[in-house]
CSV table of C-alpha atoms in Angstrom, one decimal:
chain,number,residue,atom,x,y,z
X,283,MET,CA,114.3,128.4,-35.1
X,284,SER,CA,114.0,124.7,-35.9
X,285,SER,CA,111.1,122.6,-37.0
X,286,LEU,CA,111.4,120.6,-33.8
X,287,GLN,CA,110.8,123.7,-31.7
X,288,VAL,CA,107.7,124.5,-33.7
X,289,ALA,CA,106.4,120.9,-33.3
X,290,ARG,CA,107.2,120.8,-29.6
X,291,ARG,CA,105.3,124.1,-29.2
X,292,ILE,CA,102.3,122.6,-31.0
X,293,VAL,CA,102.4,119.6,-28.6
X,294,ALA,CA,102.9,121.8,-25.5
X,295,ALA,CA,100.1,124.2,-26.4
X,296,TYR,CA,97.6,122.0,-28.2
X,297,GLY,CA,98.4,118.4,-27.4
X,298,SER,CA,95.7,118.0,-24.8
X,299,GLU,CA,92.9,119.4,-27.1
X,300,ARG,CA,93.9,117.9,-30.5
X,301,PHE,CA,94.6,114.3,-31.5
X,302,LEU,CA,98.2,114.7,-32.6
X,303,THR,CA,100.0,111.7,-34.2
X,304,ASN,CA,103.5,111.9,-35.6
X,305,LEU,CA,102.1,112.3,-39.2
X,306,LYS,CA,99.6,115.0,-38.2
X,307,LEU,CA,102.2,116.9,-36.2
X,308,ASN,CA,104.6,116.8,-39.1
X,309,LEU,CA,101.9,118.1,-41.5
X,310,LEU,CA,100.8,120.9,-39.1
X,311,THR,CA,104.5,121.9,-38.8
X,312,TYR,CA,104.7,121.9,-42.6
X,313,TRP,CA,101.6,124.2,-42.9
X,314,CYS,CA,103.1,126.5,-40.2
X,315,GLN,CA,106.0,127.0,-42.6
X,316,ILE,CA,103.6,127.7,-45.5
X,317,GLU,CA,101.6,130.1,-43.5
X,318,THR,CA,104.7,132.0,-42.4
X,319,LEU,CA,105.8,132.2,-46.1
X,320,ARG,CA,102.4,133.5,-47.0
X,321,GLU,CA,102.5,136.3,-44.4
X,322,THR,CA,106.2,137.3,-44.5
X,323,GLY,CA,107.8,135.7,-47.5
X,324,GLU,CA,110.4,134.3,-45.0
X,325,PRO,CA,110.6,130.7,-43.6
X,326,LEU,CA,109.6,130.0,-40.0
X,327,PHE,CA,112.3,127.4,-39.6
X,328,ALA,CA,115.5,126.7,-41.4
X,329,ASP,CA,115.4,122.8,-41.4
X,330,ALA,CA,115.0,121.1,-44.7
X,331,ILE,CA,111.6,119.5,-45.5
X,332,ALA,CA,112.2,116.0,-46.8
X,333,VAL,CA,110.3,114.6,-49.7
X,334,GLY,CA,108.9,111.5,-48.0
X,335,GLU,CA,107.3,108.7,-49.8
X,336,CYS,CA,103.8,109.8,-49.0
X,337,GLY,CA,104.3,113.5,-48.2
X,338,PRO,CA,106.5,116.2,-46.7
X,339,ILE,CA,108.4,115.3,-43.6
X,340,GLU,CA,110.5,117.3,-41.1
X,341,THR,CA,113.0,114.6,-40.3
X,342,ASP,CA,113.9,115.8,-36.8
X,343,VAL,CA,110.2,116.0,-35.8
X,344,TRP,CA,109.6,112.6,-37.3
X,345,ASP,CA,112.5,111.0,-35.5
X,346,GLU,CA,111.6,112.6,-32.1
X,347,TYR,CA,108.0,111.4,-32.2
X,348,ALA,CA,108.6,108.0,-34.0
X,349,PRO,CA,108.0,106.0,-30.8
X,350,PHE,CA,104.4,107.0,-30.8
X,351,GLY,CA,103.8,105.6,-34.3
X,352,SER,CA,100.2,106.3,-35.2
X,353,ARG,CA,99.1,106.7,-31.6
X,354,MET,CA,98.3,110.0,-30.0
X,355,ILE,CA,101.3,111.9,-28.8
X,356,ARG,CA,101.3,112.4,-25.1
X,357,GLN,CA,103.1,115.4,-23.6
X,358,ARG,CA,106.3,114.6,-21.7
X,359,ASP,CA,108.0,117.0,-19.3
X,360,GLU,CA,111.2,117.1,-21.5
X,361,TRP,CA,109.1,118.3,-24.4
X,362,GLN,CA,108.0,121.4,-22.6
X,363,GLU,CA,108.8,124.2,-25.1
X,364,SER,CA,108.8,127.7,-23.9
X,365,ALA,CA,106.8,130.2,-25.9
X,366,LEU,CA,108.2,131.3,-29.2
X,367,ASP,CA,108.2,134.9,-30.4
X,368,GLU,CA,104.8,136.5,-30.8
X,369,SER,CA,104.7,136.1,-34.6
X,370,ALA,CA,105.5,132.4,-34.4
X,371,GLU,CA,102.9,131.8,-31.7
X,372,ARG,CA,100.3,133.6,-33.8
X,373,ILE,CA,101.1,131.5,-36.9
X,374,ILE,CA,101.0,128.3,-34.9
X,375,ALA,CA,97.6,129.3,-33.3
X,376,HIS,CA,96.2,130.2,-36.7
X,377,VAL,CA,97.3,126.9,-38.3
X,378,VAL,CA,96.1,124.7,-35.4
X,379,ASP,CA,92.8,126.7,-35.3
X,380,THR,CA,92.1,126.3,-39.1
X,381,LEU,CA,93.7,122.8,-39.7
X,382,GLY,CA,93.9,121.1,-36.3
X,383,ALA,CA,90.5,119.5,-36.6
X,384,LEU,CA,91.4,117.8,-39.9
X,385,THR,CA,92.5,114.2,-39.8
X,386,ALA,CA,96.1,113.3,-40.8
X,387,ILE,CA,94.6,111.9,-44.1
X,388,ASP,CA,92.9,115.2,-44.8
X,389,LEU,CA,96.1,117.1,-44.2
X,390,LEU,CA,98.1,114.6,-46.3
X,391,GLU,CA,95.7,115.1,-49.2
X,392,MET,CA,96.1,118.9,-48.9
X,393,SER,CA,99.9,118.6,-48.6
X,394,CYS,CA,100.2,116.2,-51.6
X,395,ALA,CA,98.0,117.9,-54.1
X,396,ASP,CA,99.1,117.7,-57.7
X,397,ASP,CA,99.8,121.5,-57.8
X,398,GLY,CA,101.6,121.6,-54.5
X,399,ALA,CA,105.2,122.0,-53.5
X,400,TRP,CA,105.7,118.4,-52.3
X,401,ARG,CA,104.5,117.0,-55.7
X,402,CYS,CA,106.7,119.4,-57.6
X,403,ALA,CA,109.8,118.4,-55.6
X,404,LYS,CA,108.9,114.7,-55.9
X,405,ASP,CA,108.3,114.8,-59.6
X,406,ARG,CA,111.6,116.3,-60.3
X,407,GLY,CA,113.4,113.8,-58.0
X,408,SER,CA,114.5,116.2,-55.4
X,409,ALA,CA,115.2,115.0,-51.8
X,410,THR,CA,113.8,118.2,-50.2
X,411,VAL,CA,110.9,120.6,-50.6
X,412,ASP,CA,112.7,124.0,-50.9
X,413,VAL,CA,111.3,127.3,-49.9
X,414,ASP,CA,111.2,128.3,-53.6
X,415,ASP,CA,109.1,125.2,-54.3
X,416,ILE,CA,106.5,126.4,-51.8
X,417,LEU,CA,106.6,130.0,-52.9
X,418,VAL,CA,105.6,129.1,-56.5
X,419,SER,CA,103.2,126.4,-55.6
X,420,ALA,CA,99.4,126.4,-55.2
X,421,ASP,CA,100.0,125.7,-51.5
X,422,MET,CA,100.5,129.4,-51.1
X,423,ARG,CA,96.8,129.9,-52.1
X,424,ARG,CA,95.3,126.7,-50.7
X,425,THR,CA,92.5,126.9,-48.3
X,426,VAL,CA,90.9,124.2,-46.1
X,427,PRO,CA,89.1,121.8,-48.4
X,428,SER,CA,85.3,121.8,-48.1
X,429,ARG,CA,85.1,118.0,-48.2
X,430,THR,CA,87.2,116.2,-45.6
X,431,LEU,CA,86.8,113.1,-43.5
X,432,ALA,CA,86.6,115.3,-40.4
X,433,GLY,CA,83.9,117.5,-42.0
X,434,CYS,CA,81.9,114.5,-43.1
X,435,VAL,CA,81.9,113.0,-39.5
X,436,ASP,CA,80.9,116.4,-38.1
X,437,LYS,CA,78.0,116.7,-40.7
X,438,VAL,CA,76.8,113.2,-39.8
X,439,THR,CA,77.0,114.0,-36.1
X,440,ARG,CA,74.9,117.2,-36.6
X,441,GLU,CA,72.3,115.7,-39.0
X,442,TYR,CA,72.0,112.3,-37.5
X,443,PRO,CA,72.9,112.8,-33.8
X,444,ASN,CA,72.0,109.2,-32.8
X,445,ALA,CA,73.6,107.5,-35.8
X,446,LEU,CA,77.1,107.3,-34.4
X,447,ARG,CA,75.8,106.4,-31.0
X,448,LEU,CA,73.9,103.5,-32.5
X,449,LEU,CA,77.0,102.3,-34.3
X,450,GLU,CA,79.1,102.7,-31.2
X,451,ASN,CA,76.7,100.4,-29.2
X,452,SER,CA,76.1,97.8,-32.0
């Protein structure tokens, strides 16, 4: 399986309900890899994960969705990806359910933590984040952070229901 198949499946299954940008899609694909390694010890996809300037990047995914820039990815017919095996579908659903509401910035912070695989690979000057980097990193134990931009907006929305509406109309 390739990272592009995973990303296409995320877009096909969740693109209409989640705000997916190229960066967010790349990071969700990265976390699918981590979640599979947590559960099975084996990678979900064989593609190399590049050490990008700001975070981990699946190059094929990045290139495929580059025309969208930071705009929301819209599903195209040619990106219809048939269902993957049951295990991969379960992993993708779990990652999107737990991390999909986070912003790209929240995901980037998680992915670039000082004790994470990307930081380790970047610090040693590697061009890729290897499976071994992930297996020994804190990413294998990382959970959704309690303080995120998405969480703060949700809290404000709950506690001050009219605040965002007032800002919207000002």
